[in-house]
mmCIF file of C-alpha atoms in Angstrom:
data_model
loop_
_atom_site.group_PDB
_atom_site.id
_atom_site.type_symbol
_atom_site.label_atom_id
_atom_site.label_comp_id
_atom_site.label_asym_id
_atom_site.label_seq_id
_atom_site.Cartn_x
_atom_site.Cartn_y
_atom_site.Cartn_z
ATOM 1 C CA UNK A 1 27.056 0.655 7.178
ATOM 2 C CA UNK A 2 27.757 3.784 9.167
ATOM 3 C CA UNK A 3 26.819 3.471 12.853
ATOM 4 C CA UNK A 4 24.522 6.519 12.683
ATOM 5 C CA UNK A 5 22.478 4.885 9.946
ATOM 6 C CA UNK A 6 22.326 1.573 11.794
ATOM 7 C CA UNK A 7 21.093 3.314 14.942
ATOM 8 C CA UNK A 8 18.498 5.229 12.905
ATOM 9 C CA UNK A 9 17.103 2.030 11.334
ATOM 10 C CA UNK A 10 16.791 0.280 14.692
ATOM 11 C CA UNK A 11 15.252 3.418 16.249
ATOM 12 C CA UNK A 12 12.641 3.777 13.499
ATOM 13 C CA UNK A 13 11.729 0.075 13.690
ATOM 14 C CA UNK A 14 11.467 0.243 17.474
ATOM 15 C CA UNK A 15 9.442 3.466 17.454
ATOM 16 C CA UNK A 16 7.097 2.119 14.761
ATOM 17 C CA UNK A 17 6.018 -0.525 17.276
ATOM 18 C CA UNK A 18 6.438 1.359 20.588
ATOM 19 C CA UNK A 19 4.581 4.558 19.601
ATOM 20 C CA UNK A 20 1.328 2.832 18.491
ATOM 21 C CA UNK A 21 1.391 0.734 21.690
ATOM 22 C CA UNK A 22 1.902 3.834 23.856
ATOM 23 C CA UNK A 23 -0.858 5.790 22.083
ATOM 24 C CA UNK A 24 -3.264 2.837 22.323
ATOM 25 C CA UNK A 25 -2.569 2.763 26.073
ATOM 26 C CA UNK A 26 -4.010 6.314 26.198
ATOM 27 C CA UNK A 27 -7.208 5.385 24.330
ATOM 28 C CA UNK A 28 -10.416 6.554 26.057
ATOM 29 C CA UNK A 29 -12.063 3.291 24.977
ATOM 30 C CA UNK A 30 -10.001 1.418 27.596
ATOM 31 C CA UNK A 31 -12.152 2.926 30.351
ATOM 32 C CA UNK A 32 -15.110 0.879 29.152
ATOM 33 C CA UNK A 33 -13.309 -2.426 28.641
ATOM 34 C CA UNK A 34 -12.509 -5.319 30.959
ATOM 35 C CA UNK A 35 -8.887 -6.451 31.481
ATOM 36 C CA UNK A 36 -9.463 -9.510 29.270
ATOM 37 C CA UNK A 37 -10.809 -7.394 26.388
ATOM 38 C CA UNK A 38 -7.938 -4.908 26.816
ATOM 39 C CA UNK A 39 -5.379 -7.735 26.792
ATOM 40 C CA UNK A 40 -6.989 -9.176 23.647
ATOM 41 C CA UNK A 41 -6.775 -5.809 21.878
ATOM 42 C CA UNK A 42 -3.161 -5.226 22.873
ATOM 43 C CA UNK A 43 -2.203 -8.760 21.804
ATOM 44 C CA UNK A 44 -3.502 -7.767 18.354
ATOM 45 C CA UNK A 45 -1.372 -4.588 18.328
ATOM 46 C CA UNK A 46 1.671 -6.574 19.511
ATOM 47 C CA UNK A 47 1.069 -9.091 16.699
ATOM 48 C CA UNK A 48 0.957 -6.246 14.154
ATOM 49 C CA UNK A 49 4.229 -4.902 15.592
ATOM 50 C CA UNK A 50 5.878 -8.333 15.501
ATOM 51 C CA UNK A 51 4.786 -8.712 11.898
ATOM 52 C CA UNK A 52 6.949 -5.703 10.968
ATOM 53 C CA UNK A 53 10.023 -7.487 12.334
ATOM 54 C CA UNK A 54 9.503 -10.611 10.199
ATOM 55 C CA UNK A 55 10.519 -9.122 6.807
ATOM 56 C CA UNK A 56 13.038 -6.827 8.557
ATOM 57 C CA UNK A 57 14.777 -9.800 10.202
ATOM 58 C CA UNK A 58 14.844 -12.302 7.369
ATOM 59 C CA UNK A 59 15.384 -9.684 4.645
ATOM 60 C CA UNK A 60 18.573 -8.488 6.336
ATOM 61 C CA UNK A 61 17.237 -4.946 6.710
ATOM 62 C CA UNK A 62 18.260 -4.752 10.356
ATOM 63 C CA UNK A 63 21.926 -3.775 10.630
ATOM 64 C CA UNK A 64 24.386 -5.683 12.778
ATOM 65 C CA UNK A 65 22.836 -9.143 12.531
ATOM 66 C CA UNK A 66 24.645 -12.145 11.078
ATOM 67 C CA UNK A 67 22.596 -14.389 8.750
ATOM 68 C CA UNK A 68 22.312 -17.014 11.513
ATOM 69 C CA UNK A 69 21.057 -14.396 13.987
ATOM 70 C CA UNK A 70 18.557 -13.053 11.429
ATOM 71 C CA UNK A 71 17.068 -16.515 11.048
ATOM 72 C CA UNK A 72 16.974 -17.026 14.811
ATOM 73 C CA UNK A 73 15.227 -13.675 15.274
ATOM 74 C CA UNK A 74 12.766 -14.502 12.469
ATOM 75 C CA UNK A 75 11.940 -17.836 14.131
ATOM 76 C CA UNK A 76 11.621 -16.319 17.609
ATOM 77 C CA UNK A 77 9.370 -13.509 16.353
ATOM 78 C CA UNK A 78 7.303 -16.073 14.435
ATOM 79 C CA UNK A 79 6.644 -18.085 17.611
ATOM 80 C CA UNK A 80 5.812 -14.879 19.526
ATOM 81 C CA UNK A 81 3.431 -13.856 16.717
ATOM 82 C CA UNK A 82 1.529 -17.152 16.993
ATOM 83 C CA UNK A 83 1.337 -16.719 20.788
ATOM 84 C CA UNK A 84 0.045 -13.117 20.484
ATOM 85 C CA UNK A 85 -2.529 -14.250 17.939
ATOM 86 C CA UNK A 86 -3.802 -17.000 20.247
ATOM 87 C CA UNK A 87 -4.155 -14.485 23.125
ATOM 88 C CA UNK A 88 -5.934 -12.045 20.752
ATOM 89 C CA UNK A 89 -8.546 -14.557 19.577
ATOM 90 C CA UNK A 90 -8.997 -16.239 22.988
ATOM 91 C CA UNK A 91 -9.478 -12.883 24.734
ATOM 92 C CA UNK A 92 -12.058 -11.757 22.187
ATOM 93 C CA UNK A 93 -13.812 -15.106 22.509
ATOM 94 C CA UNK A 94 -14.096 -14.677 26.301
ATOM 95 C CA UNK A 95 -15.348 -11.104 25.828
ATOM 96 C CA UNK A 96 -18.091 -11.887 23.304
ATOM 97 C CA UNK A 97 -18.324 -15.506 22.124
ATOM 98 C CA UNK A 98 -21.016 -14.993 19.442
ATOM 99 C CA UNK A 99 -19.013 -12.248 17.703
ATOM 100 C CA UNK A 100 -15.926 -14.493 17.493
ATOM 101 C CA UNK A 101 -17.944 -17.505 16.325
ATOM 102 C CA UNK A 102 -19.483 -15.318 13.574
ATOM 103 C CA UNK A 103 -16.002 -14.170 12.540
ATOM 104 C CA UNK A 104 -14.563 -17.698 12.444
ATOM 105 C CA UNK A 105 -17.517 -18.894 10.339
ATOM 106 C CA UNK A 106 -17.169 -15.911 7.945
ATOM 107 C CA UNK A 107 -20.693 -14.682 8.702
ATOM 108 C CA UNK A 108 -19.731 -11.575 10.672
ATOM 109 C CA UNK A 109 -21.301 -8.251 9.617
ATOM 110 C CA UNK A 110 -17.886 -6.560 9.823
ATOM 111 C CA UNK A 111 -15.558 -7.054 6.828
ATOM 112 C CA UNK A 112 -12.406 -6.684 8.928
ATOM 113 C CA UNK A 113 -13.312 -9.889 10.800
ATOM 114 C CA UNK A 114 -12.979 -11.969 7.640
ATOM 115 C CA UNK A 115 -9.575 -10.387 6.873
ATOM 116 C CA UNK A 116 -8.438 -11.149 10.414
ATOM 117 C CA UNK A 117 -9.546 -14.773 10.211
ATOM 118 C CA UNK A 118 -7.901 -15.248 6.787
ATOM 119 C CA UNK A 119 -4.660 -13.823 8.199
ATOM 120 C CA UNK A 120 -4.980 -16.048 11.284
ATOM 121 C CA UNK A 121 -5.198 -19.248 9.235
ATOM 122 C CA UNK A 122 -2.324 -18.063 7.053
ATOM 123 C CA UNK A 123 -0.188 -17.479 10.186
ATOM 124 C CA UNK A 124 -0.992 -20.962 11.482
ATOM 125 C CA UNK A 125 -0.282 -22.506 8.073
ATOM 126 C CA UNK A 126 2.955 -20.552 7.744
ATOM 127 C CA UNK A 127 4.141 -21.552 11.217
ATOM 128 C CA UNK A 128 3.059 -25.156 10.625
ATOM 129 C CA UNK A 129 4.932 -25.248 7.339
ATOM 130 C CA UNK A 130 8.042 -23.912 9.094
ATOM 131 C CA UNK A 131 7.754 -26.546 11.831
ATOM 132 C CA UNK A 132 7.259 -29.382 9.344
ATOM 133 C CA UNK A 133 9.880 -28.226 6.876
ATOM 134 C CA UNK A 134 12.621 -30.506 8.221
ATOM 135 C CA UNK A 135 10.610 -33.535 9.415
ATOM 136 C CA UNK A 136 8.828 -33.749 6.056
ATOM 137 C CA UNK A 137 11.924 -32.679 4.069
ATOM 138 C CA UNK A 138 9.948 -30.120 2.114
ATOM 139 C CA UNK A 139 11.979 -29.189 -0.999
ATOM 140 C CA UNK A 140 13.452 -25.643 -0.741
ATOM 141 C CA UNK A 141 11.568 -24.362 -3.779
ATOM 142 C CA UNK A 142 8.202 -25.471 -2.399
ATOM 143 C CA UNK A 143 9.108 -24.135 1.023
ATOM 144 C CA UNK A 144 10.014 -20.699 -0.314
ATOM 145 C CA UNK A 145 6.969 -20.462 -2.583
ATOM 146 C CA UNK A 146 4.625 -21.610 0.196
ATOM 147 C CA UNK A 147 6.094 -19.524 2.997
ATOM 148 C CA UNK A 148 6.357 -16.352 0.888
ATOM 149 C CA UNK A 149 2.813 -16.740 -0.523
ATOM 150 C CA UNK A 150 1.453 -17.166 2.998
ATOM 151 C CA UNK A 151 3.497 -14.145 4.126
ATOM 152 C CA UNK A 152 1.793 -12.010 1.460
ATOM 153 C CA UNK A 153 -1.654 -13.240 2.579
ATOM 154 C CA UNK A 154 -0.755 -12.533 6.229
ATOM 155 C CA UNK A 155 0.461 -8.991 5.550
ATOM 156 C CA UNK A 156 -2.516 -8.121 3.317
ATOM 157 C CA UNK A 157 -4.992 -9.670 5.755
ATOM 158 C CA UNK A 158 -3.518 -8.119 8.901
ATOM 159 C CA UNK A 159 -3.202 -4.643 7.369
ATOM 160 C CA UNK A 160 -6.783 -4.687 6.010
ATOM 161 C CA UNK A 161 -8.010 -6.034 9.372
ATOM 162 C CA UNK A 162 -6.209 -3.313 11.353
ATOM 163 C CA UNK A 163 -7.095 -0.379 9.084
ATOM 164 C CA UNK A 164 -10.828 -1.155 8.982
ATOM 165 C CA UNK A 165 -11.189 -1.420 12.764
ATOM 166 C CA UNK A 166 -12.235 1.429 15.003
ATOM 167 C CA UNK A 167 -10.496 0.400 18.193
ATOM 168 C CA UNK A 168 -7.931 1.553 20.712
ATOM 169 C CA UNK A 169 -5.158 2.252 18.151
ATOM 170 C CA UNK A 170 -4.530 5.893 17.245
ATOM 171 C CA UNK A 171 -5.111 6.362 13.487
ATOM 172 C CA UNK A 172 -1.878 8.007 12.297
ATOM 173 C CA UNK A 173 0.449 5.630 14.174
ATOM 174 C CA UNK A 174 -1.632 2.686 12.987
ATOM 175 C CA UNK A 175 -1.434 3.759 9.340
ATOM 176 C CA UNK A 176 2.326 4.405 9.696
ATOM 177 C CA UNK A 177 2.965 0.953 11.193
ATOM 178 C CA UNK A 178 0.828 -0.739 8.519
ATOM 179 C CA UNK A 179 2.656 1.238 5.816
ATOM 180 C CA UNK A 180 6.042 0.088 7.133
ATOM 181 C CA UNK A 181 4.875 -3.558 7.269
ATOM 182 C CA UNK A 182 3.764 -3.354 3.622
ATOM 183 C CA UNK A 183 6.916 -1.499 2.549
ATOM 184 C CA UNK A 184 9.241 -4.011 4.258
ATOM 185 C CA UNK A 185 7.364 -6.927 2.699
ATOM 186 C CA UNK A 186 7.434 -5.401 -0.802
ATOM 187 C CA UNK A 187 11.180 -4.664 -0.446
ATOM 188 C CA UNK A 188 11.783 -8.274 0.613
ATOM 189 C CA UNK A 189 9.825 -9.635 -2.369
ATOM 190 C CA UNK A 190 11.643 -7.335 -4.797
ATOM 191 C CA UNK A 191 15.030 -8.346 -3.363
ATOM 192 C CA UNK A 192 14.123 -12.040 -3.632
ATOM 193 C CA UNK A 193 12.909 -11.762 -7.223
ATOM 194 C CA UNK A 194 16.068 -9.833 -8.177
ATOM 195 C CA UNK A 195 18.182 -12.561 -6.626
ATOM 196 C CA UNK A 196 16.394 -15.132 -8.744
ATOM 197 C CA UNK A 197 16.913 -13.118 -11.894
ATOM 198 C CA UNK A 198 20.631 -12.716 -11.223
ATOM 199 C CA UNK A 199 20.862 -16.416 -10.426
ATOM 200 C CA UNK A 200 22.302 -16.031 -6.952
ATOM 201 C CA UNK A 201 21.361 -18.583 -4.346
ATOM 202 C CA UNK A 202 18.285 -17.533 -2.458
ATOM 203 C CA UNK A 203 18.527 -17.489 1.313
ATOM 204 C CA UNK B 1 -57.670 42.471 -25.296
ATOM 205 C CA UNK B 2 -60.455 40.225 -23.956
ATOM 206 C CA UNK B 3 -59.365 37.423 -26.184
ATOM 207 C CA UNK B 4 -55.861 37.759 -24.788
ATOM 208 C CA UNK B 5 -57.347 37.495 -21.253
ATOM 209 C CA UNK B 6 -59.161 34.304 -22.202
ATOM 210 C CA UNK B 7 -56.010 33.032 -23.712
ATOM 211 C CA UNK B 8 -54.201 33.765 -20.513
ATOM 212 C CA UNK B 9 -56.918 32.066 -18.444
ATOM 213 C CA UNK B 10 -56.860 29.074 -20.770
ATOM 214 C CA UNK B 11 -53.137 28.966 -20.465
ATOM 215 C CA UNK B 12 -53.312 29.059 -16.648
ATOM 216 C CA UNK B 13 -55.961 26.343 -16.625
ATOM 217 C CA UNK B 14 -53.977 24.184 -18.967
ATOM 218 C CA UNK B 15 -50.849 24.778 -16.929
ATOM 219 C CA UNK B 16 -52.669 23.935 -13.716
ATOM 220 C CA UNK B 17 -54.047 20.766 -15.241
ATOM 221 C CA UNK B 18 -50.609 19.793 -16.472
ATOM 222 C CA UNK B 19 -49.137 20.434 -13.014
ATOM 223 C CA UNK B 20 -51.892 18.386 -11.376
ATOM 224 C CA UNK B 21 -51.321 15.535 -13.812
ATOM 225 C CA UNK B 22 -47.614 15.700 -13.190
ATOM 226 C CA UNK B 23 -48.100 15.656 -9.446
ATOM 227 C CA UNK B 24 -50.515 12.727 -9.667
ATOM 228 C CA UNK B 25 -48.097 10.989 -11.949
ATOM 229 C CA UNK B 26 -45.434 11.366 -9.296
ATOM 230 C CA UNK B 27 -47.738 10.384 -6.448
ATOM 231 C CA UNK B 28 -49.184 7.211 -7.951
ATOM 232 C CA UNK B 29 -45.953 5.278 -8.264
ATOM 233 C CA UNK B 30 -44.982 6.401 -4.763
ATOM 234 C CA UNK B 31 -48.240 4.987 -3.386
ATOM 235 C CA UNK B 32 -47.760 1.826 -5.427
ATOM 236 C CA UNK B 33 -44.345 1.392 -3.851
ATOM 237 C CA UNK B 34 -45.766 2.036 -0.383
ATOM 238 C CA UNK B 35 -48.370 -0.691 -0.895
ATOM 239 C CA UNK B 36 -45.491 -3.070 -1.486
ATOM 240 C CA UNK B 37 -43.412 -2.168 1.591
ATOM 241 C CA UNK B 38 -40.993 -5.060 1.971
ATOM 242 C CA UNK B 39 -40.300 -6.742 5.321
ATOM 243 C CA UNK B 40 -37.043 -5.810 7.086
ATOM 244 C CA UNK B 41 -34.654 -8.774 7.083
ATOM 245 C CA UNK B 42 -32.588 -9.530 10.179
ATOM 246 C CA UNK B 43 -29.042 -8.194 9.957
ATOM 247 C CA UNK B 44 -25.968 -10.386 10.298
ATOM 248 C CA UNK B 45 -24.833 -10.578 13.919
ATOM 249 C CA UNK B 46 -28.018 -8.780 15.013
ATOM 250 C CA UNK B 47 -28.935 -11.376 17.620
ATOM 251 C CA UNK B 48 -25.487 -11.511 19.271
ATOM 252 C CA UNK B 49 -25.742 -11.241 23.067
ATOM 253 C CA UNK B 50 -29.564 -11.049 22.848
ATOM 254 C CA UNK B 51 -31.380 -11.764 26.129
ATOM 255 C CA UNK B 52 -34.987 -12.948 25.751
ATOM 256 C CA UNK B 53 -37.510 -11.145 27.926
ATOM 257 C CA UNK B 54 -35.589 -7.952 28.734
ATOM 258 C CA UNK B 55 -37.934 -5.747 30.799
ATOM 259 C CA UNK B 56 -39.660 -2.578 29.579
ATOM 260 C CA UNK B 57 -37.775 0.331 31.131
ATOM 261 C CA UNK B 58 -38.053 4.132 31.368
ATOM 262 C CA UNK B 59 -34.446 4.275 30.200
ATOM 263 C CA UNK B 60 -31.363 2.075 30.251
ATOM 264 C CA UNK B 61 -28.859 3.168 32.920
ATOM 265 C CA UNK B 62 -28.058 6.866 33.157
ATOM 266 C CA UNK B 63 -29.107 7.717 29.614
ATOM 267 C CA UNK B 64 -27.690 10.482 27.409
ATOM 268 C CA UNK B 65 -27.971 8.596 24.111
ATOM 269 C CA UNK B 66 -31.142 7.996 22.099
ATOM 270 C CA UNK B 67 -32.114 4.900 20.179
ATOM 271 C CA UNK B 68 -35.058 5.751 17.942
ATOM 272 C CA UNK B 69 -36.999 4.203 15.090
ATOM 273 C CA UNK B 70 -40.318 3.107 13.668
ATOM 274 C CA UNK B 71 -42.261 -0.123 13.416
ATOM 275 C CA UNK B 72 -44.553 -0.630 10.414
ATOM 276 C CA UNK B 73 -46.573 -3.415 8.868
ATOM 277 C CA UNK B 74 -45.486 -5.181 5.704
ATOM 278 C CA UNK B 75 -47.501 -4.348 2.551
ATOM 279 C CA UNK B 76 -49.317 -1.076 3.299
ATOM 280 C CA UNK B 77 -46.600 0.212 5.635
ATOM 281 C CA UNK B 78 -49.139 1.156 8.321
ATOM 282 C CA UNK B 79 -47.532 2.144 11.652
ATOM 283 C CA UNK B 80 -47.858 -0.459 14.403
ATOM 284 C CA UNK B 81 -48.640 0.853 17.894
ATOM 285 C CA UNK B 82 -47.756 -0.869 21.172
ATOM 286 C CA UNK B 83 -44.973 -3.027 19.712
ATOM 287 C CA UNK B 84 -42.181 -4.089 22.059
ATOM 288 C CA UNK B 85 -38.635 -3.377 20.836
ATOM 289 C CA UNK B 86 -35.613 -4.584 22.802
ATOM 290 C CA UNK B 87 -32.385 -2.548 22.681
ATOM 291 C CA UNK B 88 -28.838 -3.389 23.825
ATOM 292 C CA UNK B 89 -25.266 -2.299 23.104
ATOM 293 C CA UNK B 90 -21.755 -1.937 24.487
ATOM 294 C CA UNK B 91 -21.987 1.425 26.260
ATOM 295 C CA UNK B 92 -20.052 3.537 28.725
ATOM 296 C CA UNK B 93 -21.923 1.613 31.435
ATOM 297 C CA UNK B 94 -21.639 -2.002 30.369
ATOM 298 C CA UNK B 95 -21.125 -4.828 27.917
ATOM 299 C CA UNK B 96 -23.662 -6.141 25.432
ATOM 300 C CA UNK B 97 -24.033 -9.327 27.460
ATOM 301 C CA UNK B 98 -24.675 -7.534 30.807
ATOM 302 C CA UNK B 99 -28.378 -7.756 31.774
ATOM 303 C CA UNK B 100 -28.406 -4.061 32.765
ATOM 304 C CA UNK B 101 -27.324 -3.110 29.213
ATOM 305 C CA UNK B 102 -30.665 -4.440 27.937
ATOM 306 C CA UNK B 103 -34.061 -2.754 27.980
ATOM 307 C CA UNK B 104 -37.276 -2.654 25.997
ATOM 308 C CA UNK B 105 -39.816 0.001 25.041
ATOM 309 C CA UNK B 106 -43.172 0.191 23.229
ATOM 310 C CA UNK B 107 -44.064 2.065 20.042
ATOM 311 C CA UNK B 108 -46.555 4.949 20.253
ATOM 312 C CA UNK B 109 -49.683 5.359 18.077
ATOM 313 C CA UNK B 110 -47.477 6.478 15.163
ATOM 314 C CA UNK B 111 -45.348 3.342 15.403
ATOM 315 C CA UNK B 112 -42.439 5.388 16.753
ATOM 316 C CA UNK B 113 -40.160 4.254 19.588
ATOM 317 C CA UNK B 114 -37.551 6.223 21.538
ATOM 318 C CA UNK B 115 -35.425 4.743 24.309
ATOM 319 C CA UNK B 116 -32.752 6.630 26.226
ATOM 320 C CA UNK B 117 -29.627 4.669 27.077
ATOM 321 C CA UNK B 118 -25.938 5.266 27.924
ATOM 322 C CA UNK B 119 -23.548 6.427 25.186
ATOM 323 C CA UNK B 120 -22.657 3.603 22.767
ATOM 324 C CA UNK B 121 -18.878 3.119 22.441
ATOM 325 C CA UNK B 122 -17.020 1.195 19.703
ATOM 326 C CA UNK B 123 -16.733 -2.499 20.512
ATOM 327 C CA UNK B 124 -15.449 -5.287 18.298
ATOM 328 C CA UNK B 125 -14.259 -2.668 15.830
ATOM 329 C CA UNK B 126 -17.466 -0.691 15.266
ATOM 330 C CA UNK B 127 -19.766 1.597 17.256
ATOM 331 C CA UNK B 128 -23.041 -0.259 16.842
ATOM 332 C CA UNK B 129 -26.312 -1.056 18.574
ATOM 333 C CA UNK B 130 -28.637 -4.052 18.629
ATOM 334 C CA UNK B 131 -32.438 -4.114 18.418
ATOM 335 C CA UNK B 132 -34.934 -6.948 18.447
ATOM 336 C CA UNK B 133 -38.608 -7.341 17.711
ATOM 337 C CA UNK B 134 -39.386 -10.618 19.487
ATOM 338 C CA UNK B 135 -43.006 -10.532 20.708
ATOM 339 C CA UNK B 136 -44.379 -13.293 18.494
ATOM 340 C CA UNK B 137 -47.311 -11.562 16.718
ATOM 341 C CA UNK B 138 -44.974 -10.871 13.848
ATOM 342 C CA UNK B 139 -41.839 -12.664 12.706
ATOM 343 C CA UNK B 140 -38.777 -11.991 14.874
ATOM 344 C CA UNK B 141 -36.311 -9.433 13.480
ATOM 345 C CA UNK B 142 -32.824 -8.592 14.814
ATOM 346 C CA UNK B 143 -31.116 -5.365 13.690
ATOM 347 C CA UNK B 144 -27.527 -4.204 14.155
ATOM 348 C CA UNK B 145 -27.246 -0.559 12.980
ATOM 349 C CA UNK B 146 -23.749 1.005 12.834
ATOM 350 C CA UNK B 147 -23.148 4.615 13.895
ATOM 351 C CA UNK B 148 -21.817 6.915 11.151
ATOM 352 C CA UNK B 149 -19.495 8.400 13.781
ATOM 353 C CA UNK B 150 -18.712 7.053 17.235
ATOM 354 C CA UNK B 151 -19.319 10.566 18.649
ATOM 355 C CA UNK B 152 -22.997 10.468 17.561
ATOM 356 C CA UNK B 153 -25.455 10.662 20.448
ATOM 357 C CA UNK B 154 -28.329 8.898 18.693
ATOM 358 C CA UNK B 155 -28.937 5.989 16.372
ATOM 359 C CA UNK B 156 -32.028 4.923 14.481
ATOM 360 C CA UNK B 157 -33.368 1.655 13.134
ATOM 361 C CA UNK B 158 -36.615 0.866 11.347
ATOM 362 C CA UNK B 159 -38.701 -2.286 11.342
ATOM 363 C CA UNK B 160 -41.202 -3.493 8.736
ATOM 364 C CA UNK B 161 -42.750 -6.642 10.214
ATOM 365 C CA UNK B 162 -44.568 -9.534 8.593
ATOM 366 C CA UNK B 163 -47.167 -11.691 10.356
ATOM 367 C CA UNK B 164 -45.763 -14.741 12.102
#
């Protein structure tokens, strides 16, 4: 790959996460929120940004990374994603416990809450499956099917959750980031299914 | 000539009668519906951050935003005067759970209430308000109306109450 193209890919991926964060930091809504609520909101935006790097890392779409480094990055980002998610939910819980309890029990009046909670459980399941893969010697085929299915649920849930919310994120940068997350995930799935068709060993 | 006048008068009379019948025909079902005014159910999440016994206030905080609505009786839909409605929201001046974000007002003789409060801002993903009827004469109802746009400066909610 030409260096110019490699730089462009990294720049676009970085900007797709940095620009929404910067624009959210300018949101007028922040003036009427406590530090805990603000931290909870930003943890959600960070989690959405981290989610973009999951298919990019493991799909080999980021230039200059060896397969071993891609996997390490994917694992590191996965752990960070779980941490951001915990901060997101805990911060919202501190801010308004009844709203979070309603969301967790799927009786919230806002549809995006249910999508968020579905995605949350899928993230925990996905991370748990990754942690237990070796101790339980989960067969590779089951592992791939399980982890990829959960990944699809996570991406669909997170994107629906983010798009339906009126919060601190600026609309255009939010839609762009969500679009990239979906595009990267679809590309990964297409690549994987092609690999299976051609009979090459899946990563 | 005269016969044509009569004809015209007959025509007008018949037309008037037809119009009257039509109007009555339209009115009767409307009144039948009104006599069956259904009670307002509580909305999901309506009671979140509710504080029993919020005081009756002139306005909540500095004002600038209007929460309005009506309170009527189940069945005939008659307006209910002197009913206490509690209002709270996440506004430019405080959180839903803050005591100073809560206030109550009474309906007038037409069953209408209006309470000025600070501007509601989006919280937990939606710009929304909370209202409660909680005085005990009728069954308790919690509402959670959502603003069509977060730049709106008013929001309305309507109660149809049933006896406790």
